[in-house]
Amino acid sequence: AQSVTQLGSHVSVSEGALVLLRCNYSSSVPPYLFWYVQYPNQGLQLLLKYTSAATLVKGINGFEAEFKKSETSFHLTKPSAHMSDAAEYFCAVSDHQGGKLIFGQGTELSVKP
Amino acid sequence: ETGVTQSPTHLIKTRGQQVTLRCSSQSGHNTVSWYQQALGQGPQFIFQYYREEENGRGNFPPRFSGLQFPNYSSELNVNALELDDSALYLCASSLGLAGAFQKETQYFGPGTRLLVL
């Protein structure tokens, strides 16, 4: 069965610092991976997705993620955090049979001034 | 291009009642997926509809049921509400292609927050 593990339920960084949110996946087939962001009291917004093209994926708002098969990881990074990045971030893998998304538990990102 | 919309935004019900949540998919999308997000958790897949047929179901009891209409909008019905059904219910639409559902991006609506007392 496919699964996703997000390491760290809370991450706090200073404004301007590097953001690193960790995601590891388990999949017996080549995975399709997604990062979504959720602002308070809102739905999920797609940041980026990996669908077996380039291993370094660039997304919106300056975020990017690198697919590393050897480490079964798909960590999300942003070089310089902004106050507006404070939100909940979810990593997800798409089920290879039907396309349902299997989400991690989420990581809450706080940005300190 | 209109995004995914859901109604109502908030709902309060009592245990044992029934509820219907609605979702309008993004223009051009033929697939709708429903997720339940409990407080502090990641979304959990309930079921997916593709061209008016159920196309996969998660680990939810039969009192969770759904429909997709010819215009690809969708309903989620929950009977005999329980306290644990309190959650944010998210609808997501996508352009489903048979055999390639897993590649497609799912676009989420703002959700319906259900509180069961």
mmCIF file of C-alpha atoms in Angstrom:
data_model
loop_
_atom_site.group_PDB
_atom_site.id
_atom_site.type_symbol
_atom_site.label_atom_id
_atom_site.label_comp_id
_atom_site.label_asym_id
_atom_site.label_seq_id
_atom_site.Cartn_x
_atom_site.Cartn_y
_atom_site.Cartn_z
ATOM 1 C CA ALA A 1 0.000 0.000 0.000
ATOM 2 C CA GLN A 2 1.144 3.493 -0.697
ATOM 3 C CA SER A 3 1.730 5.937 2.138
ATOM 4 C CA VAL A 4 3.265 9.285 2.957
ATOM 5 C CA THR A 5 5.115 10.374 6.086
ATOM 6 C CA GLN A 6 5.777 13.991 6.892
ATOM 7 C CA LEU A 7 8.520 14.452 9.450
ATOM 8 C CA GLY A 8 7.743 17.222 11.887
ATOM 9 C CA SER A 9 4.207 18.337 12.600
ATOM 10 C CA HIS A 10 5.444 21.870 13.325
ATOM 11 C CA VAL A 11 8.302 23.785 11.746
ATOM 12 C CA SER A 12 9.243 27.316 12.738
ATOM 13 C CA VAL A 13 11.621 29.522 10.755
ATOM 14 C CA SER A 14 12.595 33.173 10.763
ATOM 15 C CA GLU A 15 11.576 35.436 7.938
ATOM 16 C CA GLY A 16 14.223 35.195 5.221
ATOM 17 C CA ALA A 17 15.464 31.776 6.356
ATOM 18 C CA LEU A 18 15.419 28.560 4.383
ATOM 19 C CA VAL A 19 12.235 26.523 4.530
ATOM 20 C CA LEU A 20 12.588 22.726 4.473
ATOM 21 C CA LEU A 21 9.543 20.503 4.889
ATOM 22 C CA ARG A 22 10.183 16.788 4.766
ATOM 23 C CA CYS A 23 8.148 14.121 3.018
ATOM 24 C CA ASN A 24 8.914 10.448 2.557
ATOM 25 C CA TYR A 25 6.745 8.119 0.549
ATOM 26 C CA SER A 26 6.200 4.416 0.204
ATOM 27 C CA SER A 27 5.150 3.051 -3.153
ATOM 28 C CA SER A 28 5.695 -0.161 -5.055
ATOM 29 C CA VAL A 29 5.337 1.631 -8.382
ATOM 30 C CA PRO A 30 6.724 4.932 -9.656
ATOM 31 C CA PRO A 31 4.781 7.505 -7.671
ATOM 32 C CA TYR A 32 3.020 10.692 -8.572
ATOM 33 C CA LEU A 33 3.624 13.152 -5.750
ATOM 34 C CA PHE A 34 2.020 16.436 -4.793
ATOM 35 C CA TRP A 35 2.489 19.242 -2.318
ATOM 36 C CA TYR A 36 -0.547 21.261 -1.264
ATOM 37 C CA VAL A 37 -0.843 24.268 1.040
ATOM 38 C CA GLN A 38 -3.813 25.047 3.259
ATOM 39 C CA TYR A 39 -4.336 28.489 4.745
ATOM 40 C CA PRO A 40 -6.585 28.785 7.812
ATOM 41 C CA ASN A 41 -10.227 28.033 7.099
ATOM 42 C CA GLN A 42 -9.563 27.385 3.420
ATOM 43 C CA GLY A 43 -9.303 24.466 1.043
ATOM 44 C CA LEU A 44 -6.085 23.043 -0.395
ATOM 45 C CA GLN A 45 -4.063 24.805 -3.069
ATOM 46 C CA LEU A 46 -1.613 22.938 -5.274
ATOM 47 C CA LEU A 47 2.000 24.084 -4.874
ATOM 48 C CA LEU A 48 3.640 21.604 -7.239
ATOM 49 C CA LYS A 49 3.540 18.037 -8.505
ATOM 50 C CA TYR A 50 5.949 15.363 -9.686
ATOM 51 C CA THR A 51 4.846 13.109 -12.531
ATOM 52 C CA SER A 52 8.117 11.411 -13.526
ATOM 53 C CA ALA A 53 9.541 14.180 -15.701
ATOM 54 C CA ALA A 54 12.275 16.356 -14.141
ATOM 55 C CA THR A 55 13.269 15.340 -10.613
ATOM 56 C CA LEU A 56 13.494 18.985 -9.497
ATOM 57 C CA VAL A 57 10.032 20.466 -9.642
ATOM 58 C CA LYS A 58 9.364 24.179 -9.383
ATOM 59 C CA GLY A 59 6.061 25.374 -8.031
ATOM 60 C CA ILE A 60 4.260 28.541 -7.146
ATOM 61 C CA ASN A 61 5.364 31.179 -4.631
ATOM 62 C CA GLY A 62 9.053 30.249 -4.955
ATOM 63 C CA PHE A 63 8.679 26.682 -3.672
ATOM 64 C CA GLU A 64 10.404 23.700 -5.207
ATOM 65 C CA ALA A 65 10.792 20.015 -4.416
ATOM 66 C CA GLU A 66 13.260 17.349 -5.423
ATOM 67 C CA PHE A 67 12.272 13.747 -6.075
ATOM 68 C CA LYS A 68 14.918 11.350 -4.776
ATOM 69 C CA LYS A 69 14.085 7.764 -5.566
ATOM 70 C CA SER A 70 17.016 6.328 -3.605
ATOM 71 C CA GLU A 71 15.795 8.096 -0.468
ATOM 72 C CA THR A 72 12.062 7.772 -1.266
ATOM 73 C CA SER A 73 11.793 11.460 -0.484
ATOM 74 C CA PHE A 74 10.097 14.519 -1.933
ATOM 75 C CA HIS A 75 11.111 17.362 0.373
ATOM 76 C CA LEU A 76 9.732 20.867 -0.153
ATOM 77 C CA THR A 77 12.064 23.873 0.023
ATOM 78 C CA LYS A 78 12.001 27.625 -0.343
ATOM 79 C CA PRO A 79 15.198 29.676 -0.111
ATOM 80 C CA SER A 80 13.727 32.587 1.813
ATOM 81 C CA ALA A 81 10.618 32.401 3.994
ATOM 82 C CA HIS A 82 8.020 35.113 3.913
ATOM 83 C CA MET A 83 5.421 35.839 6.569
ATOM 84 C CA SER A 84 2.706 34.909 4.068
ATOM 85 C CA ASP A 85 4.110 31.352 3.871
ATOM 86 C CA ALA A 86 2.697 30.539 7.319
ATOM 87 C CA ALA A 87 0.209 27.752 6.675
ATOM 88 C CA GLU A 88 -0.311 23.971 6.800
ATOM 89 C CA TYR A 89 1.523 21.969 4.144
ATOM 90 C CA PHE A 90 0.486 18.532 2.967
ATOM 91 C CA CYS A 91 2.430 16.022 0.939
ATOM 92 C CA ALA A 92 0.380 13.459 -0.998
ATOM 93 C CA VAL A 93 0.904 10.466 -3.240
ATOM 94 C CA SER A 94 -1.596 9.533 -5.907
ATOM 95 C CA ASP A 95 -2.909 5.990 -5.702
ATOM 96 C CA HIS A 96 -1.699 4.192 -8.814
ATOM 97 C CA GLN A 97 -4.981 2.369 -9.363
ATOM 98 C CA GLY A 98 -7.662 4.990 -9.024
ATOM 99 C CA GLY A 99 -6.028 8.344 -8.497
ATOM 100 C CA LYS A 100 -7.185 8.996 -4.960
ATOM 101 C CA LEU A 101 -4.759 11.146 -3.016
ATOM 102 C CA ILE A 102 -3.147 9.695 0.087
ATOM 103 C CA PHE A 103 -2.071 12.537 2.344
ATOM 104 C CA GLY A 104 0.480 12.877 5.078
ATOM 105 C CA GLN A 105 -0.472 14.282 8.442
ATOM 106 C CA GLY A 106 0.640 17.760 7.480
ATOM 107 C CA THR A 107 3.308 20.172 8.675
ATOM 108 C CA GLU A 108 2.377 23.522 10.150
ATOM 109 C CA LEU A 109 4.862 26.184 9.122
ATOM 110 C CA SER A 110 5.284 29.238 11.334
ATOM 111 C CA VAL A 111 7.346 32.230 10.198
ATOM 112 C CA LYS A 112 8.791 34.545 12.839
ATOM 113 C CA PRO A 113 9.512 38.199 12.059
ATOM 114 C CA GLU B 1 -12.621 29.897 -15.497
ATOM 115 C CA THR B 2 -14.708 29.113 -12.409
ATOM 116 C CA GLY B 3 -13.042 27.164 -9.650
ATOM 117 C CA VAL B 4 -14.506 24.476 -7.423
ATOM 118 C CA THR B 5 -17.313 25.736 -5.224
ATOM 119 C CA GLN B 6 -18.984 24.056 -2.254
ATOM 120 C CA SER B 7 -22.113 24.729 -0.277
ATOM 121 C CA PRO B 8 -22.905 25.355 2.441
ATOM 122 C CA THR B 9 -19.744 26.753 4.021
ATOM 123 C CA HIS B 10 -20.770 25.786 7.540
ATOM 124 C CA LEU B 11 -23.380 23.447 8.949
ATOM 125 C CA ILE B 12 -24.487 22.378 12.404
ATOM 126 C CA LYS B 13 -26.452 19.141 12.840
ATOM 127 C CA THR B 14 -27.390 16.887 15.700
ATOM 128 C CA ARG B 15 -26.509 13.235 16.088
ATOM 129 C CA GLY B 16 -28.735 10.951 14.037
ATOM 130 C CA GLN B 17 -29.683 13.565 11.445
ATOM 131 C CA GLN B 18 -28.868 13.432 7.749
ATOM 132 C CA VAL B 19 -26.871 15.979 5.747
ATOM 133 C CA THR B 20 -26.269 16.766 2.080
ATOM 134 C CA LEU B 21 -23.205 18.674 0.920
ATOM 135 C CA ARG B 22 -22.857 20.048 -2.590
ATOM 136 C CA CYS B 23 -19.961 20.625 -4.943
ATOM 137 C CA SER B 24 -19.679 22.279 -8.335
ATOM 138 C CA SER B 25 -16.647 21.132 -10.257
ATOM 139 C CA GLN B 26 -14.270 23.323 -12.200
ATOM 140 C CA SER B 27 -15.295 23.983 -15.783
ATOM 141 C CA GLY B 28 -14.267 21.131 -18.077
ATOM 142 C CA HIS B 29 -13.665 18.620 -15.265
ATOM 143 C CA ASN B 30 -15.491 15.292 -15.254
ATOM 144 C CA THR B 31 -14.218 13.757 -12.008
ATOM 145 C CA VAL B 32 -15.080 14.675 -8.442
ATOM 146 C CA SER B 33 -13.425 13.323 -5.307
ATOM 147 C CA TRP B 34 -14.580 13.841 -1.728
ATOM 148 C CA TYR B 35 -12.328 13.962 1.326
ATOM 149 C CA GLN B 36 -12.928 14.244 5.062
ATOM 150 C CA GLN B 37 -10.448 16.290 7.065
ATOM 151 C CA ALA B 38 -10.718 15.944 10.825
ATOM 152 C CA LEU B 39 -9.157 18.650 12.958
ATOM 153 C CA GLY B 40 -5.379 18.445 12.889
ATOM 154 C CA GLN B 41 -5.327 15.624 10.339
ATOM 155 C CA GLY B 42 -4.650 15.215 6.659
ATOM 156 C CA PRO B 43 -7.619 14.708 4.330
ATOM 157 C CA GLN B 44 -8.969 11.143 4.054
ATOM 158 C CA PHE B 45 -10.438 9.908 0.774
ATOM 159 C CA ILE B 46 -14.162 9.119 0.895
ATOM 160 C CA PHE B 47 -14.992 8.331 -2.749
ATOM 161 C CA GLN B 48 -14.569 9.480 -6.317
ATOM 162 C CA TYR B 49 -17.048 9.876 -9.159
ATOM 163 C CA TYR B 50 -16.116 9.763 -12.833
ATOM 164 C CA ARG B 51 -18.775 10.528 -15.426
ATOM 165 C CA GLU B 52 -21.592 9.853 -12.939
ATOM 166 C CA GLU B 53 -20.230 6.474 -11.788
ATOM 167 C CA GLU B 54 -18.438 5.694 -8.529
ATOM 168 C CA ASN B 55 -14.776 5.173 -9.347
ATOM 169 C CA GLY B 56 -13.284 4.169 -6.018
ATOM 170 C CA ARG B 57 -14.191 4.323 -2.379
ATOM 171 C CA GLY B 58 -12.188 4.771 0.788
ATOM 172 C CA ASN B 59 -12.699 3.168 4.161
ATOM 173 C CA PHE B 60 -15.986 4.850 5.038
ATOM 174 C CA PRO B 61 -19.254 3.141 6.007
ATOM 175 C CA PRO B 62 -22.226 2.906 3.629
ATOM 176 C CA ARG B 63 -24.020 5.767 5.384
ATOM 177 C CA PHE B 64 -21.648 7.957 3.365
ATOM 178 C CA SER B 65 -23.047 8.054 -0.155
ATOM 179 C CA GLY B 66 -22.719 10.241 -3.180
ATOM 180 C CA LEU B 67 -23.996 11.271 -6.540
ATOM 181 C CA GLN B 68 -22.608 12.931 -9.606
ATOM 182 C CA PHE B 69 -24.925 14.717 -12.000
ATOM 183 C CA PRO B 70 -24.740 15.074 -15.808
ATOM 184 C CA ASN B 71 -23.152 18.519 -15.407
ATOM 185 C CA TYR B 72 -20.508 16.806 -13.190
ATOM 186 C CA SER B 73 -21.543 18.575 -10.018
ATOM 187 C CA SER B 74 -21.768 16.254 -7.029
ATOM 188 C CA GLU B 75 -23.416 15.618 -3.690
ATOM 189 C CA LEU B 76 -22.169 13.910 -0.563
ATOM 190 C CA ASN B 77 -24.854 12.500 1.702
ATOM 191 C CA VAL B 78 -24.245 11.328 5.224
ATOM 192 C CA ASN B 79 -26.995 9.500 7.124
ATOM 193 C CA ALA B 80 -27.285 8.842 10.849
ATOM 194 C CA LEU B 81 -24.715 11.445 11.754
ATOM 195 C CA GLU B 82 -22.263 10.652 14.525
ATOM 196 C CA LEU B 83 -20.176 13.011 16.616
ATOM 197 C CA ASP B 84 -17.010 11.791 14.843
ATOM 198 C CA ASP B 85 -18.410 13.012 11.522
ATOM 199 C CA SER B 86 -17.559 16.545 12.610
ATOM 200 C CA ALA B 87 -14.917 17.631 10.112
ATOM 201 C CA LEU B 88 -14.099 19.742 7.094
ATOM 202 C CA TYR B 89 -15.437 18.072 3.955
ATOM 203 C CA LEU B 90 -13.455 18.847 0.839
ATOM 204 C CA CYS B 91 -14.460 18.335 -2.728
ATOM 205 C CA ALA B 92 -11.866 18.185 -5.498
ATOM 206 C CA SER B 93 -12.387 18.123 -9.232
ATOM 207 C CA SER B 94 -10.069 16.918 -11.957
ATOM 208 C CA LEU B 95 -10.024 16.042 -15.613
ATOM 209 C CA GLY B 96 -10.130 12.283 -15.415
ATOM 210 C CA LEU B 97 -8.815 10.171 -18.231
ATOM 211 C CA ALA B 98 -9.450 6.457 -18.035
ATOM 212 C CA GLY B 99 -6.221 4.749 -17.053
ATOM 213 C CA ALA B 100 -4.520 7.998 -16.086
ATOM 214 C CA PHE B 101 -6.383 9.282 -13.039
ATOM 215 C CA GLN B 102 -3.250 9.215 -10.932
ATOM 216 C CA LYS B 103 -1.482 11.865 -13.019
ATOM 217 C CA GLU B 104 -4.199 14.438 -12.882
ATOM 218 C CA THR B 105 -4.144 17.374 -10.515
ATOM 219 C CA GLN B 106 -7.091 17.586 -8.160
ATOM 220 C CA TYR B 107 -8.343 21.122 -7.554
ATOM 221 C CA PHE B 108 -9.961 21.632 -4.180
ATOM 222 C CA GLY B 109 -12.896 23.723 -3.121
ATOM 223 C CA PRO B 110 -12.967 25.738 0.112
ATOM 224 C CA GLY B 111 -14.753 22.968 2.001
ATOM 225 C CA THR B 112 -17.841 22.609 4.159
ATOM 226 C CA ARG B 113 -17.277 22.594 7.881
ATOM 227 C CA LEU B 114 -19.723 20.239 9.564
ATOM 228 C CA LEU B 115 -20.293 20.211 13.293
ATOM 229 C CA VAL B 116 -22.335 17.381 14.800
ATOM 230 C CA LEU B 117 -23.690 17.981 18.301
#
